[in-house]
Amino acid sequence: MSTHTTPAATAGSKPGITAVDIAYIAVFAAIFWILGFVSIPVGTAGVPIVLQNAAAILTGLVLGARRGTASVVLILLIGLAFPVLAGGRTTLYALGSPTAGYLVGYIISAAVAGAIAYSALRSSKAGRVILFLVAGYLGLALQYLFGVFGLMLRADLSFGAAWLAQVPFLPADAAKIAVMVIIALAVHAAFPDMRRR
């Protein structure tokens, strides 16, 4: 009996990255970069209100864990040489500032939000909405958590003080995530093949 492997036999294997994946990753990295032009100073810890935290979560919700994480990592790598972060900062500058922890949070939130969102695509419409909201707000909570550690390290704040420094951002961030969830759901409804099989 022949042991030749047919295309049908490998159809269920996990595909590698494709040109389409690379295009999606690049497009969302560009969106992340563009949203970096929005930076509103607030609070006393040196952390501004930005749209890039929401962009990281949107990237995960739309692209899934692997591609979403790759997109955020890509823009942070580009940021080593170019000022792609909010306020015209480079990644190196941000790593030495009170916002250092948020950069880690961007990567983790994209991965976690993406994993939850793509598992939700198999759910009913109502279940999908609920899980996308869970994905978005859990991603935000993780950004805050890593941001707290960054504030403790770079701004010499106590754990409690670092958490309190997040309070001014809560209303705006909650609204931003709700909008990102709506956008992500609309993208998946318009492009059902966004999720690779």
PDB file of C-alpha atoms in Angstrom:
ATOM      1  CA  MET A   1       0.000   0.000   0.000  1.00  0.00           C
ATOM      2  CA  SER A   2       1.341   3.410  -0.888  1.00  0.00           C
ATOM      3  CA  THR A   3       2.309   5.770   1.919  1.00  0.00           C
ATOM      4  CA  HIS A   4       2.157   8.841  -0.294  1.00  0.00           C
ATOM      5  CA  THR A   5       0.645  11.813   1.566  1.00  0.00           C
ATOM      6  CA  THR A   6      -2.243  13.362  -0.312  1.00  0.00           C
ATOM      7  CA  PRO A   7      -3.498  16.943   0.017  1.00  0.00           C
ATOM      8  CA  ALA A   8      -6.649  15.592   1.652  1.00  0.00           C
ATOM      9  CA  ALA A   9      -4.577  13.854   4.300  1.00  0.00           C
ATOM     10  CA  THR A  10      -2.919  17.111   5.276  1.00  0.00           C
ATOM     11  CA  ALA A  11      -6.003  19.297   5.020  1.00  0.00           C
ATOM     12  CA  GLY A  12      -6.520  19.211   8.759  1.00  0.00           C
ATOM     13  CA  SER A  13      -2.958  20.201   9.591  1.00  0.00           C
ATOM     14  CA  LYS A  14      -2.325  23.625  11.026  1.00  0.00           C
ATOM     15  CA  PRO A  15      -1.444  26.064   8.244  1.00  0.00           C
ATOM     16  CA  GLY A  16       1.539  28.365   8.463  1.00  0.00           C
ATOM     17  CA  ILE A  17       1.464  32.105   8.066  1.00  0.00           C
ATOM     18  CA  THR A  18       0.189  33.265   4.699  1.00  0.00           C
ATOM     19  CA  ALA A  19       0.540  36.412   2.624  1.00  0.00           C
ATOM     20  CA  VAL A  20      -2.976  37.391   3.738  1.00  0.00           C
ATOM     21  CA  ASP A  21      -1.956  37.005   7.378  1.00  0.00           C
ATOM     22  CA  ILE A  22       1.059  39.240   6.792  1.00  0.00           C
ATOM     23  CA  ALA A  23      -1.172  41.846   5.170  1.00  0.00           C
ATOM     24  CA  TYR A  24      -3.609  41.812   8.111  1.00  0.00           C
ATOM     25  CA  ILE A  25      -0.739  42.069  10.600  1.00  0.00           C
ATOM     26  CA  ALA A  26       0.747  45.026   8.728  1.00  0.00           C
ATOM     27  CA  VAL A  27      -2.590  46.825   8.350  1.00  0.00           C
ATOM     28  CA  PHE A  28      -3.381  46.607  12.054  1.00  0.00           C
ATOM     29  CA  ALA A  29       0.154  47.642  12.967  1.00  0.00           C
ATOM     30  CA  ALA A  30      -0.439  50.737  10.824  1.00  0.00           C
ATOM     31  CA  ILE A  31      -3.762  51.399  12.569  1.00  0.00           C
ATOM     32  CA  PHE A  32      -1.993  51.109  15.919  1.00  0.00           C
ATOM     33  CA  TRP A  33       0.611  53.605  14.710  1.00  0.00           C
ATOM     34  CA  ILE A  34      -1.991  56.101  13.428  1.00  0.00           C
ATOM     35  CA  LEU A  35      -3.929  56.005  16.704  1.00  0.00           C
ATOM     36  CA  GLY A  36      -0.700  56.959  18.448  1.00  0.00           C
ATOM     37  CA  PHE A  37      -1.309  60.549  17.389  1.00  0.00           C
ATOM     38  CA  VAL A  38      -3.982  60.756  20.109  1.00  0.00           C
ATOM     39  CA  SER A  39      -2.474  61.426  23.544  1.00  0.00           C
ATOM     40  CA  ILE A  40      -4.231  63.415  26.278  1.00  0.00           C
ATOM     41  CA  PRO A  41      -2.295  64.096  29.507  1.00  0.00           C
ATOM     42  CA  VAL A  42      -4.270  63.204  32.631  1.00  0.00           C
ATOM     43  CA  GLY A  43      -3.596  62.242  36.240  1.00  0.00           C
ATOM     44  CA  THR A  44      -0.380  62.662  38.186  1.00  0.00           C
ATOM     45  CA  ALA A  45       1.590  59.525  37.270  1.00  0.00           C
ATOM     46  CA  GLY A  46       2.706  60.694  33.845  1.00  0.00           C
ATOM     47  CA  VAL A  47       0.388  58.338  31.948  1.00  0.00           C
ATOM     48  CA  PRO A  48      -1.789  59.940  29.213  1.00  0.00           C
ATOM     49  CA  ILE A  49      -5.155  58.855  27.836  1.00  0.00           C
ATOM     50  CA  VAL A  50      -4.395  57.149  24.512  1.00  0.00           C
ATOM     51  CA  LEU A  51      -6.188  55.109  21.864  1.00  0.00           C
ATOM     52  CA  GLN A  52      -3.377  52.621  21.372  1.00  0.00           C
ATOM     53  CA  ASN A  53      -4.433  50.543  24.376  1.00  0.00           C
ATOM     54  CA  ALA A  54      -7.829  50.052  22.723  1.00  0.00           C
ATOM     55  CA  ALA A  55      -6.125  49.412  19.369  1.00  0.00           C
ATOM     56  CA  ALA A  56      -4.148  46.523  20.865  1.00  0.00           C
ATOM     57  CA  ILE A  57      -7.368  44.905  22.057  1.00  0.00           C
ATOM     58  CA  LEU A  58      -9.144  45.578  18.758  1.00  0.00           C
ATOM     59  CA  THR A  59      -6.239  43.914  16.953  1.00  0.00           C
ATOM     60  CA  GLY A  60      -6.676  40.786  19.055  1.00  0.00           C
ATOM     61  CA  LEU A  61     -10.460  40.764  18.672  1.00  0.00           C
ATOM     62  CA  VAL A  62     -10.257  41.001  14.898  1.00  0.00           C
ATOM     63  CA  LEU A  63      -7.132  38.984  14.084  1.00  0.00           C
ATOM     64  CA  GLY A  64      -7.111  36.427  16.878  1.00  0.00           C
ATOM     65  CA  ALA A  65      -4.364  35.617  19.347  1.00  0.00           C
ATOM     66  CA  ARG A  66      -1.504  34.731  17.024  1.00  0.00           C
ATOM     67  CA  ARG A  67      -1.900  37.389  14.350  1.00  0.00           C
ATOM     68  CA  GLY A  68      -3.025  40.022  16.849  1.00  0.00           C
ATOM     69  CA  THR A  69       0.003  39.469  19.046  1.00  0.00           C
ATOM     70  CA  ALA A  70       2.287  39.510  16.009  1.00  0.00           C
ATOM     71  CA  SER A  71       0.843  42.853  14.918  1.00  0.00           C
ATOM     72  CA  VAL A  72       1.406  44.488  18.307  1.00  0.00           C
ATOM     73  CA  VAL A  73       4.915  43.038  18.596  1.00  0.00           C
ATOM     74  CA  LEU A  74       5.685  44.289  15.077  1.00  0.00           C
ATOM     75  CA  ILE A  75       4.765  47.874  15.863  1.00  0.00           C
ATOM     76  CA  LEU A  76       6.703  47.812  19.125  1.00  0.00           C
ATOM     77  CA  LEU A  77       9.755  46.536  17.243  1.00  0.00           C
ATOM     78  CA  ILE A  78       9.344  49.308  14.685  1.00  0.00           C
ATOM     79  CA  GLY A  79       9.101  51.642  17.663  1.00  0.00           C
ATOM     80  CA  LEU A  80      12.660  50.791  18.633  1.00  0.00           C
ATOM     81  CA  ALA A  81      13.749  53.066  15.795  1.00  0.00           C
ATOM     82  CA  PHE A  82      10.730  55.264  15.071  1.00  0.00           C
ATOM     83  CA  PRO A  83       8.363  57.287  17.315  1.00  0.00           C
ATOM     84  CA  VAL A  84       5.247  55.176  16.776  1.00  0.00           C
ATOM     85  CA  LEU A  85       3.817  55.358  20.299  1.00  0.00           C
ATOM     86  CA  ALA A  86       1.407  57.929  21.718  1.00  0.00           C
ATOM     87  CA  GLY A  87       2.918  61.355  22.193  1.00  0.00           C
ATOM     88  CA  GLY A  88       5.593  60.739  19.569  1.00  0.00           C
ATOM     89  CA  ARG A  89       7.589  58.356  21.750  1.00  0.00           C
ATOM     90  CA  THR A  90       9.739  55.409  20.790  1.00  0.00           C
ATOM     91  CA  THR A  91       9.491  52.002  22.415  1.00  0.00           C
ATOM     92  CA  LEU A  92      12.876  52.544  24.070  1.00  0.00           C
ATOM     93  CA  TYR A  93      11.695  55.815  25.590  1.00  0.00           C
ATOM     94  CA  ALA A  94       8.468  54.234  26.827  1.00  0.00           C
ATOM     95  CA  LEU A  95      10.359  51.337  28.423  1.00  0.00           C
ATOM     96  CA  GLY A  96      12.246  53.855  30.546  1.00  0.00           C
ATOM     97  CA  SER A  97       9.101  55.780  31.531  1.00  0.00           C
ATOM     98  CA  PRO A  98       6.157  55.067  33.874  1.00  0.00           C
ATOM     99  CA  THR A  99       4.292  53.591  30.893  1.00  0.00           C
ATOM    100  CA  ALA A 100       6.708  50.640  30.512  1.00  0.00           C
ATOM    101  CA  GLY A 101       4.297  48.081  31.943  1.00  0.00           C
ATOM    102  CA  TYR A 102       1.551  49.037  29.544  1.00  0.00           C
ATOM    103  CA  LEU A 103       3.668  47.923  26.584  1.00  0.00           C
ATOM    104  CA  VAL A 104       3.784  44.416  28.008  1.00  0.00           C
ATOM    105  CA  GLY A 105       0.064  44.729  28.684  1.00  0.00           C
ATOM    106  CA  TYR A 106      -0.570  45.581  25.023  1.00  0.00           C
ATOM    107  CA  ILE A 107       0.996  42.300  23.906  1.00  0.00           C
ATOM    108  CA  ILE A 108      -0.709  40.169  26.555  1.00  0.00           C
ATOM    109  CA  SER A 109      -4.103  41.808  26.023  1.00  0.00           C
ATOM    110  CA  ALA A 110      -3.992  41.204  22.272  1.00  0.00           C
ATOM    111  CA  ALA A 111      -3.196  37.534  22.858  1.00  0.00           C
ATOM    112  CA  VAL A 112      -5.844  36.957  25.520  1.00  0.00           C
ATOM    113  CA  ALA A 113      -8.591  39.005  23.838  1.00  0.00           C
ATOM    114  CA  GLY A 114      -7.843  37.274  20.551  1.00  0.00           C
ATOM    115  CA  ALA A 115      -8.003  33.784  22.023  1.00  0.00           C
ATOM    116  CA  ILE A 116     -11.346  34.441  23.713  1.00  0.00           C
ATOM    117  CA  ALA A 117     -12.834  36.232  20.704  1.00  0.00           C
ATOM    118  CA  TYR A 118     -11.967  33.487  18.249  1.00  0.00           C
ATOM    119  CA  SER A 119     -13.412  30.831  20.525  1.00  0.00           C
ATOM    120  CA  ALA A 120     -16.560  33.001  20.699  1.00  0.00           C
ATOM    121  CA  LEU A 121     -17.002  32.911  16.921  1.00  0.00           C
ATOM    122  CA  ARG A 122     -18.458  29.415  17.320  1.00  0.00           C
ATOM    123  CA  SER A 123     -21.114  30.714  19.733  1.00  0.00           C
ATOM    124  CA  SER A 124     -24.604  32.047  19.119  1.00  0.00           C
ATOM    125  CA  LYS A 125     -24.961  35.725  18.301  1.00  0.00           C
ATOM    126  CA  ALA A 126     -25.773  36.634  21.908  1.00  0.00           C
ATOM    127  CA  GLY A 127     -22.989  34.439  23.241  1.00  0.00           C
ATOM    128  CA  ARG A 128     -20.554  36.014  20.818  1.00  0.00           C
ATOM    129  CA  VAL A 129     -21.396  39.528  22.006  1.00  0.00           C
ATOM    130  CA  ILE A 130     -20.992  38.541  25.649  1.00  0.00           C
ATOM    131  CA  LEU A 131     -17.675  36.785  25.073  1.00  0.00           C
ATOM    132  CA  PHE A 132     -16.317  39.647  22.984  1.00  0.00           C
ATOM    133  CA  LEU A 133     -17.150  42.013  25.849  1.00  0.00           C
ATOM    134  CA  VAL A 134     -15.430  39.655  28.292  1.00  0.00           C
ATOM    135  CA  ALA A 135     -12.418  39.489  25.970  1.00  0.00           C
ATOM    136  CA  GLY A 136     -12.223  43.258  25.641  1.00  0.00           C
ATOM    137  CA  TYR A 137     -12.556  44.100  29.306  1.00  0.00           C
ATOM    138  CA  LEU A 138     -10.290  41.281  30.452  1.00  0.00           C
ATOM    139  CA  GLY A 139      -7.694  42.581  28.007  1.00  0.00           C
ATOM    140  CA  LEU A 140      -8.090  46.051  29.515  1.00  0.00           C
ATOM    141  CA  ALA A 141      -7.747  44.668  33.046  1.00  0.00           C
ATOM    142  CA  LEU A 142      -4.507  42.955  32.041  1.00  0.00           C
ATOM    143  CA  GLN A 143      -3.188  46.210  30.612  1.00  0.00           C
ATOM    144  CA  TYR A 144      -3.956  47.892  33.919  1.00  0.00           C
ATOM    145  CA  LEU A 145      -2.276  45.089  35.863  1.00  0.00           C
ATOM    146  CA  PHE A 146       0.955  45.299  33.907  1.00  0.00           C
ATOM    147  CA  GLY A 147       0.683  49.079  33.972  1.00  0.00           C
ATOM    148  CA  VAL A 148       0.585  48.937  37.769  1.00  0.00           C
ATOM    149  CA  PHE A 149       3.818  46.966  37.852  1.00  0.00           C
ATOM    150  CA  GLY A 150       5.387  49.521  35.504  1.00  0.00           C
ATOM    151  CA  LEU A 151       4.297  52.404  37.719  1.00  0.00           C
ATOM    152  CA  MET A 152       5.686  50.653  40.769  1.00  0.00           C
ATOM    153  CA  LEU A 153       9.013  50.135  39.009  1.00  0.00           C
ATOM    154  CA  ARG A 154       9.395  53.407  37.121  1.00  0.00           C
ATOM    155  CA  ALA A 155       7.381  55.896  39.188  1.00  0.00           C
ATOM    156  CA  ASP A 156       8.241  54.421  42.602  1.00  0.00           C
ATOM    157  CA  LEU A 157       4.578  54.070  43.548  1.00  0.00           C
ATOM    158  CA  SER A 158       3.175  51.588  46.027  1.00  0.00           C
ATOM    159  CA  PHE A 159       0.872  48.853  44.731  1.00  0.00           C
ATOM    160  CA  GLY A 160      -2.207  50.672  46.065  1.00  0.00           C
ATOM    161  CA  ALA A 161      -1.126  54.062  44.738  1.00  0.00           C
ATOM    162  CA  ALA A 162      -0.390  52.568  41.333  1.00  0.00           C
ATOM    163  CA  TRP A 163      -3.903  51.107  41.168  1.00  0.00           C
ATOM    164  CA  LEU A 164      -5.404  54.439  42.217  1.00  0.00           C
ATOM    165  CA  ALA A 165      -3.486  56.098  39.383  1.00  0.00           C
ATOM    166  CA  GLN A 166      -5.631  54.073  36.964  1.00  0.00           C
ATOM    167  CA  VAL A 167      -8.914  55.581  38.182  1.00  0.00           C
ATOM    168  CA  PRO A 168      -8.931  58.680  35.913  1.00  0.00           C
ATOM    169  CA  PHE A 169      -8.698  56.394  32.885  1.00  0.00           C
ATOM    170  CA  LEU A 170     -11.589  54.063  33.735  1.00  0.00           C
ATOM    171  CA  PRO A 171     -14.549  55.931  32.164  1.00  0.00           C
ATOM    172  CA  ALA A 172     -12.772  56.696  28.888  1.00  0.00           C
ATOM    173  CA  ASP A 173     -11.236  53.225  28.629  1.00  0.00           C
ATOM    174  CA  ALA A 174     -14.554  51.499  29.357  1.00  0.00           C
ATOM    175  CA  ALA A 175     -16.172  53.492  26.548  1.00  0.00           C
ATOM    176  CA  LYS A 176     -13.287  52.814  24.153  1.00  0.00           C
ATOM    177  CA  ILE A 177     -13.464  49.067  24.696  1.00  0.00           C
ATOM    178  CA  ALA A 178     -17.218  49.047  24.079  1.00  0.00           C
ATOM    179  CA  VAL A 179     -16.595  50.793  20.748  1.00  0.00           C
ATOM    180  CA  MET A 180     -13.784  48.360  19.868  1.00  0.00           C
ATOM    181  CA  VAL A 181     -16.081  45.404  20.544  1.00  0.00           C
ATOM    182  CA  ILE A 182     -18.751  46.874  18.272  1.00  0.00           C
ATOM    183  CA  ILE A 183     -16.178  47.434  15.523  1.00  0.00           C
ATOM    184  CA  ALA A 184     -14.727  43.929  15.891  1.00  0.00           C
ATOM    185  CA  LEU A 185     -18.156  42.287  15.755  1.00  0.00           C
ATOM    186  CA  ALA A 186     -19.009  44.328  12.669  1.00  0.00           C
ATOM    187  CA  VAL A 187     -15.754  43.302  10.963  1.00  0.00           C
ATOM    188  CA  HIS A 188     -16.417  39.621  11.640  1.00  0.00           C
ATOM    189  CA  ALA A 189     -19.991  39.950  10.393  1.00  0.00           C
ATOM    190  CA  ALA A 190     -18.818  41.654   7.200  1.00  0.00           C
ATOM    191  CA  PHE A 191     -15.830  39.353   6.656  1.00  0.00           C
ATOM    192  CA  PRO A 192     -16.743  35.900   7.995  1.00  0.00           C
ATOM    193  CA  ASP A 193     -13.573  34.468   6.448  1.00  0.00           C
ATOM    194  CA  MET A 194     -11.395  36.672   8.653  1.00  0.00           C
ATOM    195  CA  ARG A 195     -10.918  33.666  10.866  1.00  0.00           C
ATOM    196  CA  ARG A 196      -8.720  31.189   9.035  1.00  0.00           C
ATOM    197  CA  ARG A 197      -9.755  27.552   9.089  1.00  0.00           C
TER     198      ARG A 197
END
